[in-house]
Amino acid sequence: MRNKTKSKRTEAALSLLVTSALVITLAIAVASAIKKGTNNDENNIVNLNETESQNLSVDNRSQQKTTKAPSKTQSAENLTSRGNSETDLVTDKTETEDMENSSEEIQSEKTAAGDTANEDIPVASPNSVNAGYSFSEADTLKMPVLGEIILEYNMDNTIWFPTLGVYKCNPGIYISGNVGTNVVASASGTVESITFNEELGNIVTINMGNGYKASYGQLDDVKVSEGEVVLSGSVIGTVAEPTIYYTMEGSGIYFKLTHDDIPENPLDYME
């Protein structure tokens, strides 16, 4: 009886143990399944987040590319605009050079035409007279004013100049004359110049042709002008008050004759 009771207890304990083991195993299996399901959910969540993040990254990159694309387009447009500007500048420069070359060609043509035209125009010699008058060694001169020769021509030796108190050469003659007396042209010619200096006052130079020129100093009331043609014996001015260089000589006309700018004695040509 005791053995049966002990056997039953043993069976009951084994049964309880097996049952407990099954329960524990089942619990472990359930727990494992639950844990696995949780992990799967977590993995699914993570994967969804990663997918969303990846999608967002892709969208952002797409937007950035889309945003950058206009910049490249703008850069291309800027380069194109710059290229057009440079092309315009090159074109303008080419047009400017063409215009300058055209102007130079026109100027060259004008110059060539002017040179050709000038070749047909005779150039007057400095010693010629436009009116056709000429003076030669055989011609004579009129006295510009009737008076005494106070200072004679002398280029070989010196003569005495009273006012200056010195001896020196004299390339002309000094003819006395009253202030206001008319002074006439010794020969026909063209008035080459009218000048003034302290020594001789107003000076009229007449080009008589063939290299001959006559200069009249100490003039007042000059009646001719440069370029004017005068005839022999015509009035060109009057006797002026003497300058400080000729106060002791008194009033008069200083007359000088040159041939090719070399002084000659006017008295050798006087009538």
PDB file of C-alpha atoms in Angstrom:
ATOM      1  CA  MET A   1       0.000   0.000   0.000  1.00  0.00           C
ATOM      2  CA  ARG A   2       2.812   2.274   0.855  1.00  0.00           C
ATOM      3  CA  ASN A   3       4.590   1.435  -2.363  1.00  0.00           C
ATOM      4  CA  LYS A   4       1.560   2.269  -4.438  1.00  0.00           C
ATOM      5  CA  THR A   5       1.198   5.529  -2.645  1.00  0.00           C
ATOM      6  CA  LYS A   6       4.870   6.306  -3.180  1.00  0.00           C
ATOM      7  CA  SER A   7       4.623   5.362  -6.829  1.00  0.00           C
ATOM      8  CA  LYS A   8       1.631   7.601  -7.335  1.00  0.00           C
ATOM      9  CA  ARG A   9       3.474  10.431  -5.690  1.00  0.00           C
ATOM     10  CA  THR A  10       6.429   9.853  -7.926  1.00  0.00           C
ATOM     11  CA  GLU A  11       4.243   9.802 -11.018  1.00  0.00           C
ATOM     12  CA  ALA A  12       2.481  12.929  -9.851  1.00  0.00           C
ATOM     13  CA  ALA A  13       5.823  14.638  -9.291  1.00  0.00           C
ATOM     14  CA  LEU A  14       7.087  13.566 -12.696  1.00  0.00           C
ATOM     15  CA  SER A  15       3.852  14.656 -14.279  1.00  0.00           C
ATOM     16  CA  LEU A  16       4.124  17.981 -12.527  1.00  0.00           C
ATOM     17  CA  LEU A  17       7.736  18.263 -13.544  1.00  0.00           C
ATOM     18  CA  VAL A  18       6.928  17.452 -17.180  1.00  0.00           C
ATOM     19  CA  THR A  19       4.026  19.843 -17.078  1.00  0.00           C
ATOM     20  CA  SER A  20       6.238  22.533 -15.603  1.00  0.00           C
ATOM     21  CA  ALA A  21       8.870  21.814 -18.206  1.00  0.00           C
ATOM     22  CA  LEU A  22       6.295  22.055 -20.963  1.00  0.00           C
ATOM     23  CA  VAL A  23       4.948  25.282 -19.518  1.00  0.00           C
ATOM     24  CA  ILE A  24       8.428  26.711 -19.208  1.00  0.00           C
ATOM     25  CA  THR A  25       9.272  25.567 -22.731  1.00  0.00           C
ATOM     26  CA  LEU A  26       6.013  27.027 -24.010  1.00  0.00           C
ATOM     27  CA  ALA A  27       6.680  30.227 -22.098  1.00  0.00           C
ATOM     28  CA  ILE A  28      10.162  30.406 -23.496  1.00  0.00           C
ATOM     29  CA  ALA A  29       8.825  29.776 -26.987  1.00  0.00           C
ATOM     30  CA  VAL A  30       6.158  32.415 -26.532  1.00  0.00           C
ATOM     31  CA  ALA A  31       8.667  34.837 -25.110  1.00  0.00           C
ATOM     32  CA  SER A  32      11.041  34.111 -27.968  1.00  0.00           C
ATOM     33  CA  ALA A  33       8.264  34.581 -30.481  1.00  0.00           C
ATOM     34  CA  ILE A  34       7.251  37.816 -28.852  1.00  0.00           C
ATOM     35  CA  LYS A  35      10.835  39.008 -28.766  1.00  0.00           C
ATOM     36  CA  LYS A  36      11.323  38.047 -32.370  1.00  0.00           C
ATOM     37  CA  GLY A  37       8.184  39.855 -33.325  1.00  0.00           C
ATOM     38  CA  THR A  38       9.348  42.893 -31.397  1.00  0.00           C
ATOM     39  CA  ASN A  39      12.689  42.796 -33.140  1.00  0.00           C
ATOM     40  CA  ASN A  40      10.981  42.471 -36.462  1.00  0.00           C
ATOM     41  CA  ASP A  41       8.782  45.465 -35.660  1.00  0.00           C
ATOM     42  CA  GLU A  42      11.795  47.440 -34.569  1.00  0.00           C
ATOM     43  CA  ASN A  43      13.618  46.425 -37.715  1.00  0.00           C
ATOM     44  CA  ASN A  44      10.604  47.370 -39.741  1.00  0.00           C
ATOM     45  CA  ILE A  45      10.437  50.757 -38.022  1.00  0.00           C
ATOM     46  CA  VAL A  46      14.105  51.362 -38.509  1.00  0.00           C
ATOM     47  CA  ASN A  47      13.903  50.341 -42.091  1.00  0.00           C
ATOM     48  CA  LEU A  48      10.965  52.663 -42.601  1.00  0.00           C
ATOM     49  CA  ASN A  49      12.859  55.530 -40.998  1.00  0.00           C
ATOM     50  CA  GLU A  50      15.924  54.766 -43.020  1.00  0.00           C
ATOM     51  CA  THR A  51      13.824  54.572 -46.150  1.00  0.00           C
ATOM     52  CA  GLU A  52      12.177  57.860 -45.334  1.00  0.00           C
ATOM     53  CA  SER A  53      15.587  59.406 -44.548  1.00  0.00           C
ATOM     54  CA  GLN A  54      16.968  58.046 -47.753  1.00  0.00           C
ATOM     55  CA  ASN A  55      13.982  59.357 -49.639  1.00  0.00           C
ATOM     56  CA  LEU A  56      14.399  62.723 -47.954  1.00  0.00           C
ATOM     57  CA  SER A  57      18.121  62.718 -48.809  1.00  0.00           C
ATOM     58  CA  VAL A  58      17.341  61.806 -52.385  1.00  0.00           C
ATOM     59  CA  ASP A  59      14.707  64.556 -52.540  1.00  0.00           C
ATOM     60  CA  ASN A  60      17.121  67.047 -51.004  1.00  0.00           C
ATOM     61  CA  ARG A  61      19.844  66.069 -53.447  1.00  0.00           C
ATOM     62  CA  SER A  62      17.364  66.360 -56.283  1.00  0.00           C
ATOM     63  CA  GLN A  63      16.316  69.790 -55.073  1.00  0.00           C
ATOM     64  CA  GLN A  64      19.953  70.825 -54.709  1.00  0.00           C
ATOM     65  CA  LYS A  65      20.707  69.590 -58.182  1.00  0.00           C
ATOM     66  CA  THR A  66      17.608  71.318 -59.445  1.00  0.00           C
ATOM     67  CA  THR A  67      18.669  74.495 -57.628  1.00  0.00           C
ATOM     68  CA  LYS A  68      22.206  74.267 -58.941  1.00  0.00           C
ATOM     69  CA  ALA A  69      21.064  73.619 -62.475  1.00  0.00           C
ATOM     70  CA  PRO A  70      19.837  77.184 -63.000  1.00  0.00           C
ATOM     71  CA  SER A  71      23.200  78.418 -61.725  1.00  0.00           C
ATOM     72  CA  LYS A  72      24.938  76.426 -64.419  1.00  0.00           C
ATOM     73  CA  THR A  73      22.449  77.739 -66.915  1.00  0.00           C
ATOM     74  CA  GLN A  74      22.999  81.264 -65.670  1.00  0.00           C
ATOM     75  CA  SER A  75      26.746  80.729 -65.885  1.00  0.00           C
ATOM     76  CA  ALA A  76      26.338  79.494 -69.406  1.00  0.00           C
ATOM     77  CA  GLU A  77      24.184  82.519 -70.177  1.00  0.00           C
ATOM     78  CA  ASN A  78      26.779  84.787 -68.561  1.00  0.00           C
ATOM     79  CA  LEU A  79      29.525  83.161 -70.606  1.00  0.00           C
ATOM     80  CA  THR A  80      27.425  83.503 -73.716  1.00  0.00           C
ATOM     81  CA  SER A  81      26.688  87.147 -72.863  1.00  0.00           C
ATOM     82  CA  ARG A  82      30.356  87.756 -72.156  1.00  0.00           C
ATOM     83  CA  GLY A  83      31.256  86.067 -75.405  1.00  0.00           C
ATOM     84  CA  ASN A  84      28.755  88.255 -77.223  1.00  0.00           C
ATOM     85  CA  SER A  85      30.162  91.355 -75.500  1.00  0.00           C
ATOM     86  CA  GLU A  86      33.706  90.403 -76.454  1.00  0.00           C
ATOM     87  CA  THR A  87      32.517  89.715 -79.991  1.00  0.00           C
ATOM     88  CA  ASP A  88      30.846  93.129 -80.053  1.00  0.00           C
ATOM     89  CA  LEU A  89      34.040  94.746 -78.760  1.00  0.00           C
ATOM     90  CA  VAL A  90      36.101  92.969 -81.420  1.00  0.00           C
ATOM     91  CA  THR A  91      33.569  94.019 -84.035  1.00  0.00           C
ATOM     92  CA  ASP A  92      33.600  97.643 -82.819  1.00  0.00           C
ATOM     93  CA  LYS A  93      37.419  97.624 -82.762  1.00  0.00           C
ATOM     94  CA  THR A  94      37.496  96.188 -86.274  1.00  0.00           C
ATOM     95  CA  GLU A  95      35.004  98.790 -87.474  1.00  0.00           C
ATOM     96  CA  THR A  96      37.033 101.563 -85.795  1.00  0.00           C
ATOM     97  CA  GLU A  97      40.249 100.326 -87.418  1.00  0.00           C
ATOM     98  CA  ASP A  98      38.460 100.132 -90.760  1.00  0.00           C
ATOM     99  CA  MET A  99      37.228 103.708 -90.321  1.00  0.00           C
ATOM    100  CA  GLU A 100      40.739 104.882 -89.359  1.00  0.00           C
ATOM    101  CA  ASN A 101      42.228 103.074 -92.343  1.00  0.00           C
ATOM    102  CA  SER A 102      39.585 104.608 -94.582  1.00  0.00           C
ATOM    103  CA  SER A 103      40.337 108.063 -93.150  1.00  0.00           C
ATOM    104  CA  GLU A 104      44.054 107.524 -93.701  1.00  0.00           C
ATOM    105  CA  GLU A 105      43.412 106.395 -97.256  1.00  0.00           C
ATOM    106  CA  ILE A 106      41.191 109.418 -97.889  1.00  0.00           C
ATOM    107  CA  GLN A 107      43.805 111.713 -96.333  1.00  0.00           C
ATOM    108  CA  SER A 108      46.515 110.087 -98.451  1.00  0.00           C
ATOM    109  CA  GLU A 109      44.398 110.565-101.549  1.00  0.00           C
ATOM    110  CA  LYS A 110      43.795 114.197-100.606  1.00  0.00           C
ATOM    111  CA  THR A 111      47.489 114.719 -99.955  1.00  0.00           C
ATOM    112  CA  ALA A 112      48.396 113.056-103.234  1.00  0.00           C
ATOM    113  CA  ALA A 113      45.798 115.162-105.021  1.00  0.00           C
ATOM    114  CA  GLY A 114      47.103 118.285-103.271  1.00  0.00           C
ATOM    115  CA  ASP A 115      50.671 117.418-104.211  1.00  0.00           C
ATOM    116  CA  THR A 116      49.623 116.859-107.805  1.00  0.00           C
ATOM    117  CA  ALA A 117      47.757 120.151-107.815  1.00  0.00           C
ATOM    118  CA  ASN A 118      50.725 121.946-106.262  1.00  0.00           C
ATOM    119  CA  GLU A 119      52.997 120.572-108.953  1.00  0.00           C
ATOM    120  CA  ASP A 120      50.950 122.499-111.486  1.00  0.00           C
ATOM    121  CA  ILE A 121      51.241 125.757-109.524  1.00  0.00           C
ATOM    122  CA  PRO A 122      54.559 127.579-109.978  1.00  0.00           C
ATOM    123  CA  VAL A 123      56.194 128.547-106.707  1.00  0.00           C
ATOM    124  CA  ALA A 124      57.456 132.112-106.662  1.00  0.00           C
ATOM    125  CA  SER A 125      61.087 132.612-105.767  1.00  0.00           C
ATOM    126  CA  PRO A 126      61.704 134.669-102.601  1.00  0.00           C
ATOM    127  CA  ASN A 127      63.624 137.132-104.758  1.00  0.00           C
ATOM    128  CA  SER A 128      60.972 137.450-107.458  1.00  0.00           C
ATOM    129  CA  VAL A 129      58.350 140.184-107.645  1.00  0.00           C
ATOM    130  CA  ASN A 130      54.749 139.143-108.247  1.00  0.00           C
ATOM    131  CA  ALA A 131      54.020 142.216-110.290  1.00  0.00           C
ATOM    132  CA  GLY A 132      56.738 141.263-112.756  1.00  0.00           C
ATOM    133  CA  TYR A 133      59.140 144.036-111.723  1.00  0.00           C
ATOM    134  CA  SER A 134      62.817 143.163-111.496  1.00  0.00           C
ATOM    135  CA  PHE A 135      65.941 145.044-110.635  1.00  0.00           C
ATOM    136  CA  SER A 136      69.371 144.463-112.108  1.00  0.00           C
ATOM    137  CA  GLU A 137      72.884 145.793-111.893  1.00  0.00           C
ATOM    138  CA  ALA A 138      72.190 148.090-114.831  1.00  0.00           C
ATOM    139  CA  ASP A 139      69.165 149.762-113.185  1.00  0.00           C
ATOM    140  CA  THR A 140      69.269 152.948-111.126  1.00  0.00           C
ATOM    141  CA  LEU A 141      67.730 154.008-107.825  1.00  0.00           C
ATOM    142  CA  LYS A 142      65.948 157.202-106.886  1.00  0.00           C
ATOM    143  CA  MET A 143      66.990 159.022-103.723  1.00  0.00           C
ATOM    144  CA  PRO A 144      64.309 158.206-101.124  1.00  0.00           C
ATOM    145  CA  VAL A 145      64.591 161.744 -99.765  1.00  0.00           C
ATOM    146  CA  LEU A 146      66.609 164.721-101.003  1.00  0.00           C
ATOM    147  CA  GLY A 147      69.262 165.517 -98.454  1.00  0.00           C
ATOM    148  CA  GLU A 148      72.901 165.304 -97.416  1.00  0.00           C
ATOM    149  CA  ILE A 149      74.640 161.991 -96.912  1.00  0.00           C
ATOM    150  CA  ILE A 150      75.580 162.188 -93.225  1.00  0.00           C
ATOM    151  CA  LEU A 151      76.829 158.606 -92.816  1.00  0.00           C
ATOM    152  CA  GLU A 152      78.307 156.862 -95.844  1.00  0.00           C
ATOM    153  CA  TYR A 153      78.320 153.181 -96.708  1.00  0.00           C
ATOM    154  CA  ASN A 154      81.512 151.410 -95.678  1.00  0.00           C
ATOM    155  CA  MET A 155      81.966 147.689 -95.099  1.00  0.00           C
ATOM    156  CA  ASP A 156      85.713 147.648 -95.698  1.00  0.00           C
ATOM    157  CA  ASN A 157      86.646 150.165 -93.025  1.00  0.00           C
ATOM    158  CA  THR A 158      84.932 151.731 -90.036  1.00  0.00           C
ATOM    159  CA  ILE A 159      83.340 155.172 -89.879  1.00  0.00           C
ATOM    160  CA  TRP A 160      82.560 157.428 -86.955  1.00  0.00           C
ATOM    161  CA  PHE A 161      79.058 157.380 -85.435  1.00  0.00           C
ATOM    162  CA  PRO A 162      78.705 160.654 -83.479  1.00  0.00           C
ATOM    163  CA  THR A 163      75.783 159.667 -81.239  1.00  0.00           C
ATOM    164  CA  LEU A 164      77.246 156.276 -80.340  1.00  0.00           C
ATOM    165  CA  GLY A 165      80.762 157.679 -80.143  1.00  0.00           C
ATOM    166  CA  VAL A 166      82.256 154.646 -81.870  1.00  0.00           C
ATOM    167  CA  TYR A 167      83.865 153.629 -85.133  1.00  0.00           C
ATOM    168  CA  LYS A 168      82.141 150.780 -86.906  1.00  0.00           C
ATOM    169  CA  CYS A 169      81.220 149.463 -90.356  1.00  0.00           C
ATOM    170  CA  ASN A 170      78.071 150.805 -91.973  1.00  0.00           C
ATOM    171  CA  PRO A 171      76.002 148.552 -94.334  1.00  0.00           C
ATOM    172  CA  GLY A 172      73.832 151.483 -95.461  1.00  0.00           C
ATOM    173  CA  ILE A 173      73.687 155.274 -95.737  1.00  0.00           C
ATOM    174  CA  TYR A 174      72.077 157.933 -93.554  1.00  0.00           C
ATOM    175  CA  ILE A 175      70.381 160.715 -95.547  1.00  0.00           C
ATOM    176  CA  SER A 176      69.334 163.886 -93.720  1.00  0.00           C
ATOM    177  CA  GLY A 177      65.752 165.090 -94.082  1.00  0.00           C
ATOM    178  CA  ASN A 178      63.259 167.232 -92.242  1.00  0.00           C
ATOM    179  CA  VAL A 179      60.694 165.534 -90.046  1.00  0.00           C
ATOM    180  CA  GLY A 180      57.474 164.954 -92.013  1.00  0.00           C
ATOM    181  CA  THR A 181      59.166 164.995 -95.446  1.00  0.00           C
ATOM    182  CA  ASN A 182      57.778 162.400 -97.862  1.00  0.00           C
ATOM    183  CA  VAL A 183      59.924 159.337 -98.438  1.00  0.00           C
ATOM    184  CA  VAL A 184      59.556 157.601-101.841  1.00  0.00           C
ATOM    185  CA  ALA A 185      60.352 154.129-103.149  1.00  0.00           C
ATOM    186  CA  SER A 186      63.724 154.065-104.890  1.00  0.00           C
ATOM    187  CA  ALA A 187      62.515 151.358-107.298  1.00  0.00           C
ATOM    188  CA  SER A 188      59.357 149.385-108.036  1.00  0.00           C
ATOM    189  CA  GLY A 189      58.714 146.184-106.141  1.00  0.00           C
ATOM    190  CA  THR A 190      56.615 144.414-103.499  1.00  0.00           C
ATOM    191  CA  VAL A 191      56.558 145.328 -99.820  1.00  0.00           C
ATOM    192  CA  GLU A 192      58.120 142.287 -98.185  1.00  0.00           C
ATOM    193  CA  SER A 193      57.955 143.352 -94.551  1.00  0.00           C
ATOM    194  CA  ILE A 194      57.243 146.205 -92.158  1.00  0.00           C
ATOM    195  CA  THR A 195      59.166 145.906 -88.891  1.00  0.00           C
ATOM    196  CA  PHE A 196      60.336 148.008 -85.948  1.00  0.00           C
ATOM    197  CA  ASN A 197      63.443 148.151 -83.761  1.00  0.00           C
ATOM    198  CA  GLU A 198      64.940 150.640 -81.308  1.00  0.00           C
ATOM    199  CA  GLU A 199      67.817 151.653 -83.553  1.00  0.00           C
ATOM    200  CA  LEU A 200      66.000 152.348 -86.831  1.00  0.00           C
ATOM    201  CA  GLY A 201      62.379 152.716 -85.729  1.00  0.00           C
ATOM    202  CA  ASN A 202      59.867 151.735 -88.429  1.00  0.00           C
ATOM    203  CA  ILE A 203      61.494 149.863 -91.308  1.00  0.00           C
ATOM    204  CA  VAL A 204      59.902 149.081 -94.703  1.00  0.00           C
ATOM    205  CA  THR A 205      61.646 146.471 -96.864  1.00  0.00           C
ATOM    206  CA  ILE A 206      60.780 146.287-100.571  1.00  0.00           C
ATOM    207  CA  ASN A 207      61.686 143.284-102.703  1.00  0.00           C
ATOM    208  CA  MET A 208      62.682 144.614-106.142  1.00  0.00           C
ATOM    209  CA  GLY A 209      63.408 141.231-107.761  1.00  0.00           C
ATOM    210  CA  ASN A 210      66.504 139.287-108.777  1.00  0.00           C
ATOM    211  CA  GLY A 211      67.711 139.192-105.172  1.00  0.00           C
ATOM    212  CA  TYR A 212      67.693 142.987-104.708  1.00  0.00           C
ATOM    213  CA  LYS A 213      66.005 144.487-101.643  1.00  0.00           C
ATOM    214  CA  ALA A 214      65.834 148.058-100.329  1.00  0.00           C
ATOM    215  CA  SER A 215      65.205 148.878 -96.649  1.00  0.00           C
ATOM    216  CA  TYR A 216      64.004 152.292 -95.404  1.00  0.00           C
ATOM    217  CA  GLY A 217      64.495 153.036 -91.689  1.00  0.00           C
ATOM    218  CA  GLN A 218      63.496 155.968 -89.436  1.00  0.00           C
ATOM    219  CA  LEU A 219      60.037 156.137 -91.074  1.00  0.00           C
ATOM    220  CA  ASP A 220      56.858 157.692 -89.750  1.00  0.00           C
ATOM    221  CA  ASP A 221      53.283 157.546 -91.061  1.00  0.00           C
ATOM    222  CA  VAL A 222      53.895 154.380 -93.099  1.00  0.00           C
ATOM    223  CA  LYS A 223      51.524 154.409 -96.061  1.00  0.00           C
ATOM    224  CA  VAL A 224      52.033 150.905 -97.468  1.00  0.00           C
ATOM    225  CA  SER A 225      51.254 147.406 -96.245  1.00  0.00           C
ATOM    226  CA  GLU A 226      52.951 144.034 -96.549  1.00  0.00           C
ATOM    227  CA  GLY A 227      52.365 142.365 -99.918  1.00  0.00           C
ATOM    228  CA  GLU A 228      51.494 145.644-101.617  1.00  0.00           C
ATOM    229  CA  VAL A 229      53.086 146.458-104.968  1.00  0.00           C
ATOM    230  CA  VAL A 230      54.669 149.916-105.075  1.00  0.00           C
ATOM    231  CA  LEU A 231      56.016 151.878-108.040  1.00  0.00           C
ATOM    232  CA  SER A 232      59.272 153.765-108.215  1.00  0.00           C
ATOM    233  CA  GLY A 233      58.785 157.273-106.796  1.00  0.00           C
ATOM    234  CA  SER A 234      55.545 156.438-104.867  1.00  0.00           C
ATOM    235  CA  VAL A 235      55.340 157.691-101.269  1.00  0.00           C
ATOM    236  CA  ILE A 236      55.876 154.989 -98.663  1.00  0.00           C
ATOM    237  CA  GLY A 237      55.981 157.185 -95.544  1.00  0.00           C
ATOM    238  CA  THR A 238      57.512 160.298 -93.978  1.00  0.00           C
ATOM    239  CA  VAL A 239      60.705 161.173 -92.090  1.00  0.00           C
ATOM    240  CA  ALA A 240      60.368 160.463 -88.356  1.00  0.00           C
ATOM    241  CA  GLU A 241      62.065 161.982 -85.349  1.00  0.00           C
ATOM    242  CA  PRO A 242      65.530 160.401 -84.971  1.00  0.00           C
ATOM    243  CA  THR A 243      65.892 157.505 -82.553  1.00  0.00           C
ATOM    244  CA  ILE A 244      68.313 157.754 -79.615  1.00  0.00           C
ATOM    245  CA  TYR A 245      70.962 156.098 -81.813  1.00  0.00           C
ATOM    246  CA  TYR A 246      70.974 159.096 -84.218  1.00  0.00           C
ATOM    247  CA  THR A 247      70.187 162.157 -82.104  1.00  0.00           C
ATOM    248  CA  MET A 248      73.446 163.895 -83.006  1.00  0.00           C
ATOM    249  CA  GLU A 249      73.071 162.991 -86.694  1.00  0.00           C
ATOM    250  CA  GLY A 250      69.633 164.590 -86.677  1.00  0.00           C
ATOM    251  CA  SER A 251      66.460 163.514 -88.498  1.00  0.00           C
ATOM    252  CA  GLY A 252      66.808 161.582 -91.728  1.00  0.00           C
ATOM    253  CA  ILE A 253      66.327 158.217 -93.455  1.00  0.00           C
ATOM    254  CA  TYR A 254      68.533 155.175 -93.046  1.00  0.00           C
ATOM    255  CA  PHE A 255      68.664 153.446 -96.462  1.00  0.00           C
ATOM    256  CA  LYS A 256      70.201 150.012 -97.099  1.00  0.00           C
ATOM    257  CA  LEU A 257      70.525 148.004-100.330  1.00  0.00           C
ATOM    258  CA  THR A 258      71.242 144.259-100.392  1.00  0.00           C
ATOM    259  CA  HIS A 259      71.755 141.723-103.161  1.00  0.00           C
ATOM    260  CA  ASP A 260      71.133 138.146-102.071  1.00  0.00           C
ATOM    261  CA  ASP A 261      71.220 139.488 -98.506  1.00  0.00           C
ATOM    262  CA  ILE A 262      74.722 140.952 -98.991  1.00  0.00           C
ATOM    263  CA  PRO A 263      74.977 144.750 -98.439  1.00  0.00           C
ATOM    264  CA  GLU A 264      75.950 146.920-101.417  1.00  0.00           C
ATOM    265  CA  ASN A 265      76.663 150.631-101.677  1.00  0.00           C
ATOM    266  CA  PRO A 266      73.371 152.335-102.644  1.00  0.00           C
ATOM    267  CA  LEU A 267      75.271 155.346-104.069  1.00  0.00           C
ATOM    268  CA  ASP A 268      76.661 153.105-106.814  1.00  0.00           C
ATOM    269  CA  TYR A 269      73.097 152.801-108.150  1.00  0.00           C
ATOM    270  CA  MET A 270      71.837 156.300-107.558  1.00  0.00           C
ATOM    271  CA  GLU A 271      70.833 158.506-110.542  1.00  0.00           C
TER     272      GLU A 271
END
